[in-house]
Short mmCIF file of C-alpha atoms in Angstrom, two decimals:
data_model
loop_
_atom_site.label_atom_id
_atom_site.label_comp_id
_atom_site.label_asym_id
_atom_site.label_seq_id
_atom_site.Cartn_x
_atom_site.Cartn_y
_atom_site.Cartn_z
CA GLU A 1172 0.00 0.00 0.00
CA ASP A 1173 1.42 3.37 -1.03
CA LYS A 1174 1.95 5.80 1.80
CA VAL A 1175 2.53 9.54 2.04
CA VAL A 1176 3.31 11.22 5.36
CA GLN A 1177 3.38 14.97 5.73
CA SER A 1178 4.83 16.91 8.60
CA PRO A 1179 4.13 18.92 10.54
CA LEU A 1180 0.37 18.43 10.57
CA SER A 1181 -0.11 22.07 11.42
CA LEU A 1182 2.04 25.13 11.70
CA VAL A 1183 1.44 28.69 12.90
CA VAL A 1184 3.88 31.40 11.88
CA HIS A 1185 3.96 35.18 11.53
CA GLU A 1186 4.16 37.15 8.33
CA GLY A 1187 7.67 37.31 7.01
CA ASP A 1188 8.73 33.96 8.44
CA THR A 1189 10.10 31.17 6.26
CA VAL A 1190 8.52 27.74 6.50
CA THR A 1191 9.54 24.29 5.34
CA LEU A 1192 6.93 21.60 4.84
CA ASN A 1193 7.94 17.97 4.61
CA CYS A 1194 6.59 15.06 2.64
CA SER A 1195 7.96 11.53 2.86
CA TYR A 1196 6.64 8.65 0.84
CA GLU A 1197 6.70 4.93 0.19
CA VAL A 1198 5.40 4.01 -3.21
CA THR A 1199 6.05 1.30 -5.71
CA ASN A 1200 6.54 2.42 -9.29
CA PHE A 1201 7.04 6.07 -8.40
CA ARG A 1202 6.37 8.44 -11.24
CA SER A 1203 6.13 11.89 -9.70
CA LEU A 1204 5.39 13.88 -6.58
CA LEU A 1205 2.94 16.75 -6.65
CA TRP A 1206 2.26 19.63 -4.29
CA TYR A 1207 -1.13 21.31 -4.02
CA LYS A 1208 -2.48 24.27 -2.04
CA GLN A 1209 -6.02 23.95 -0.74
CA GLU A 1210 -7.56 27.14 0.60
CA LYS A 1211 -11.26 26.48 0.69
CA LYS A 1212 -12.25 23.60 -1.49
CA ALA A 1213 -10.40 23.07 -4.74
CA PRO A 1214 -6.75 22.11 -4.35
CA THR A 1215 -4.68 24.15 -6.78
CA PHE A 1216 -1.58 22.75 -8.37
CA LEU A 1217 1.80 24.08 -7.24
CA PHE A 1218 4.58 21.78 -8.44
CA MET A 1219 5.22 18.45 -10.05
CA LEU A 1220 8.61 16.86 -9.29
CA THR A 1221 10.01 13.88 -11.10
CA SER A 1222 13.79 14.20 -10.80
CA SER A 1223 15.97 14.35 -7.72
CA GLY A 1224 17.84 17.47 -6.80
CA ILE A 1225 16.22 19.83 -9.28
CA GLU A 1226 14.58 22.71 -7.50
CA LYS A 1227 11.31 24.02 -8.84
CA LYS A 1228 10.55 27.62 -8.02
CA SER A 1229 7.54 29.88 -8.32
CA GLY A 1230 7.83 33.25 -6.65
CA ARG A 1231 8.30 32.73 -2.93
CA LEU A 1232 7.60 29.00 -3.18
CA SER A 1233 10.13 26.36 -4.05
CA SER A 1234 10.29 22.60 -3.84
CA ILE A 1235 12.81 19.84 -4.26
CA LEU A 1236 12.70 16.06 -4.38
CA ASP A 1237 15.10 13.46 -3.01
CA LYS A 1238 14.32 10.12 -4.63
CA LYS A 1239 17.03 8.31 -2.70
CA GLU A 1240 15.72 9.32 0.72
CA LEU A 1241 12.11 9.37 -0.53
CA PHE A 1242 11.06 12.82 0.54
CA SER A 1243 10.30 16.27 -0.71
CA ILE A 1244 10.22 19.69 0.90
CA LEU A 1245 8.17 22.75 0.09
CA ASN A 1246 9.67 26.06 1.15
CA ILE A 1247 7.78 29.30 1.47
CA THR A 1248 9.82 32.43 2.14
CA ALA A 1249 8.55 35.77 3.44
CA THR A 1250 5.17 34.24 4.24
CA GLN A 1251 1.99 36.29 3.87
CA THR A 1252 -1.46 35.80 5.37
CA GLY A 1253 -2.62 34.66 1.93
CA ASP A 1254 -0.35 31.65 2.24
CA SER A 1255 -2.63 30.27 4.95
CA ALA A 1256 -3.98 27.01 3.56
CA ILE A 1257 -3.66 23.26 3.66
CA TYR A 1258 -0.68 22.09 1.64
CA LEU A 1259 -1.12 18.63 0.15
CA CYS A 1260 1.53 16.32 -1.16
CA ALA A 1261 0.69 13.43 -3.49
CA VAL A 1262 2.71 10.73 -5.19
CA TYR A 1263 1.73 9.08 -8.43
CA ASN A 1264 2.07 5.32 -8.81
CA THR A 1265 2.48 4.48 -12.48
CA ASN A 1266 1.32 0.88 -12.29
CA ALA A 1267 -1.68 1.56 -10.07
CA GLY A 1268 -2.47 4.63 -12.13
CA LYS A 1269 -3.42 6.74 -9.16
CA SER A 1270 -2.20 9.39 -6.80
CA THR A 1271 -1.95 8.86 -3.06
CA PHE A 1272 -2.31 11.98 -0.97
CA GLY A 1273 -0.88 12.82 2.42
CA ASP A 1274 -3.08 14.26 5.16
CA GLY A 1275 -1.76 17.72 4.48
CA THR A 1276 -0.07 20.42 6.51
CA THR A 1277 -2.33 23.22 7.72
CA LEU A 1278 -0.37 26.44 7.61
CA THR A 1279 -1.66 29.53 9.40
CA VAL A 1280 0.16 32.80 8.83
CA LYS A 1281 -0.67 35.50 11.37
CA PRO A 1282 -0.26 39.20 10.59
CA LYS B 898 -10.79 28.42 -20.51
CA ALA B 899 -13.45 27.34 -18.01
CA GLY B 900 -12.25 25.32 -15.06
CA VAL B 901 -13.55 22.07 -13.67
CA THR B 902 -17.21 22.37 -12.73
CA GLN B 903 -18.87 20.22 -10.12
CA THR B 904 -22.55 20.20 -9.35
CA PRO B 905 -24.24 20.47 -7.01
CA ARG B 906 -22.03 22.37 -4.60
CA TYR B 907 -23.92 21.19 -1.53
CA LEU B 908 -26.20 18.26 -0.89
CA ILE B 909 -28.02 16.87 2.12
CA LYS B 910 -29.35 13.33 1.94
CA THR B 911 -30.73 10.83 4.43
CA ARG B 912 -29.32 7.40 5.12
CA GLY B 913 -30.33 4.79 2.60
CA GLN B 914 -30.85 7.24 -0.24
CA GLN B 915 -28.70 7.40 -3.31
CA VAL B 916 -26.96 10.41 -4.82
CA THR B 917 -25.44 11.40 -8.15
CA LEU B 918 -22.69 13.98 -8.44
CA SER B 919 -21.55 15.56 -11.68
CA CYS B 920 -18.19 16.77 -12.92
CA SER B 921 -17.46 18.63 -16.14
CA PRO B 922 -13.73 18.63 -16.88
CA ILE B 923 -11.72 21.34 -18.55
CA SER B 924 -12.42 21.40 -22.26
CA GLY B 925 -10.12 18.97 -24.04
CA HIS B 926 -9.31 16.97 -20.93
CA ARG B 927 -10.16 13.30 -21.22
CA SER B 928 -9.27 12.04 -17.76
CA VAL B 929 -11.51 12.57 -14.74
CA SER B 930 -10.59 11.30 -11.30
CA TRP B 931 -12.80 11.33 -8.23
CA TYR B 932 -11.66 11.74 -4.63
CA GLN B 933 -13.34 11.68 -1.25
CA GLN B 934 -11.97 14.08 1.36
CA THR B 935 -12.81 13.72 5.04
CA PRO B 936 -11.04 15.24 8.06
CA GLY B 937 -10.01 11.84 9.36
CA GLN B 938 -8.97 10.15 6.12
CA GLY B 939 -7.63 12.96 3.98
CA LEU B 940 -7.98 12.72 0.21
CA GLN B 941 -8.83 9.19 -0.89
CA PHE B 942 -8.85 8.11 -4.52
CA LEU B 943 -12.15 6.68 -5.73
CA PHE B 944 -11.70 6.02 -9.44
CA GLU B 945 -10.45 7.44 -12.71
CA TYR B 946 -12.23 7.54 -16.04
CA PHE B 947 -10.57 8.06 -19.38
CA SER B 948 -12.40 8.07 -22.68
CA GLU B 949 -15.57 6.64 -21.10
CA THR B 950 -13.72 3.72 -19.49
CA GLN B 951 -12.92 3.23 -15.84
CA ARG B 952 -9.19 2.92 -15.88
CA ASN B 953 -8.34 2.74 -12.19
CA LYS B 954 -10.21 2.15 -8.98
CA GLY B 955 -9.50 2.81 -5.31
CA ASN B 956 -10.52 0.78 -2.29
CA PHE B 957 -14.15 1.76 -1.94
CA PRO B 958 -17.20 -0.51 -1.72
CA GLY B 959 -19.37 -1.24 -4.71
CA ARG B 960 -21.91 1.34 -3.52
CA PHE B 961 -19.62 3.88 -5.15
CA SER B 962 -19.78 3.84 -8.92
CA GLY B 963 -19.25 6.20 -11.77
CA ARG B 964 -19.34 6.69 -15.47
CA GLN B 965 -18.04 9.01 -18.12
CA PHE B 966 -19.84 10.28 -21.16
CA SER B 967 -18.55 10.89 -24.67
CA ASN B 968 -18.09 14.60 -23.91
CA SER B 969 -15.82 13.59 -20.95
CA ARG B 970 -18.32 14.73 -18.34
CA SER B 971 -18.42 12.27 -15.49
CA GLU B 972 -20.94 11.29 -12.86
CA MET B 973 -20.39 9.56 -9.57
CA ASN B 974 -23.15 7.64 -7.86
CA VAL B 975 -23.35 6.51 -4.26
CA SER B 976 -26.16 4.14 -3.34
CA THR B 977 -27.53 3.22 0.07
CA LEU B 978 -25.91 6.22 1.71
CA GLU B 979 -24.30 5.86 5.13
CA LEU B 980 -23.46 8.56 7.66
CA GLY B 981 -19.79 7.92 6.98
CA ASP B 982 -20.23 8.96 3.36
CA SER B 983 -20.48 12.58 4.48
CA ALA B 984 -17.51 14.23 2.86
CA LEU B 985 -16.24 16.65 0.26
CA TYR B 986 -16.17 14.91 -3.11
CA LEU B 987 -13.62 16.35 -5.48
CA CYS B 988 -13.08 15.61 -9.10
CA ALA B 989 -9.93 16.39 -11.00
CA SER B 990 -9.40 16.58 -14.71
CA SER B 991 -6.21 16.20 -16.65
CA SER B 992 -5.41 15.97 -20.30
CA GLN B 993 -4.34 12.37 -20.25
CA GLY B 994 -3.93 11.20 -16.68
CA GLY B 995 -2.61 7.68 -16.48
CA PRO B 996 1.04 6.95 -17.05
CA VAL B 997 1.57 10.18 -18.93
CA ASN B 998 1.46 12.23 -15.82
CA THR B 999 0.25 15.76 -16.04
CA GLU B 1000 -0.97 17.87 -13.19
CA ALA B 1001 -4.62 17.55 -12.40
CA PHE B 1002 -6.96 20.49 -11.98
CA PHE B 1003 -9.54 20.17 -9.26
CA GLY B 1004 -13.12 21.35 -9.13
CA GLN B 1005 -14.63 23.13 -6.15
CA GLY B 1006 -16.12 19.90 -4.89
CA THR B 1007 -19.53 18.78 -3.74
CA ARG B 1008 -20.11 18.84 -0.01
CA LEU B 1009 -22.34 15.85 0.80
CA THR B 1010 -23.94 15.57 4.21
CA VAL B 1011 -25.77 12.39 5.12
CA VAL B 1012 -28.20 12.68 8.03
#
């Protein structure tokens, strides 16, 4: 059974802080790891990672994958209140043809 | 380009009833996946449809079923509803899904409450 574990489960920071969210996984036939941001209902896509050591960056967000140690991190620098959300990590199993999601990290950014 | 549309947004049903949820994917997308999200279980994969065929299935009982039409719109049906079926049901569309992995775009979800 594929497994995705995210940590911490929740995090409270102040605006301007930098946060690092963790995602570790166990999956057979790994294809890719995806990060999503869920504010109210619809998760919105952030990054898709397939190769180790290549950082993906979008504004203040960045993410990197380590396929040897089976984890990924999502960094958010200079956090803003609008970053408050649940951040979901998912891994895609090629043979099963499905994504397995972690429970998410709930990030709260206080002004 | 319109996003993924799910209807209805909210639904209240009683135990034993059945319900049908609808998902219209992004135009041109052929893959639709369904997920159940509950506070205790997180996002759980239900099934994926591609070109009107169920391609993959999660670990849910047979009360959960779905189908996809020729225009790629998909419906999910839950029969004999149980209290534990109360959840946010999300659908996600992608251009191909499957082994050619592209990011999926989610709809706003249908909040189902079973009383």
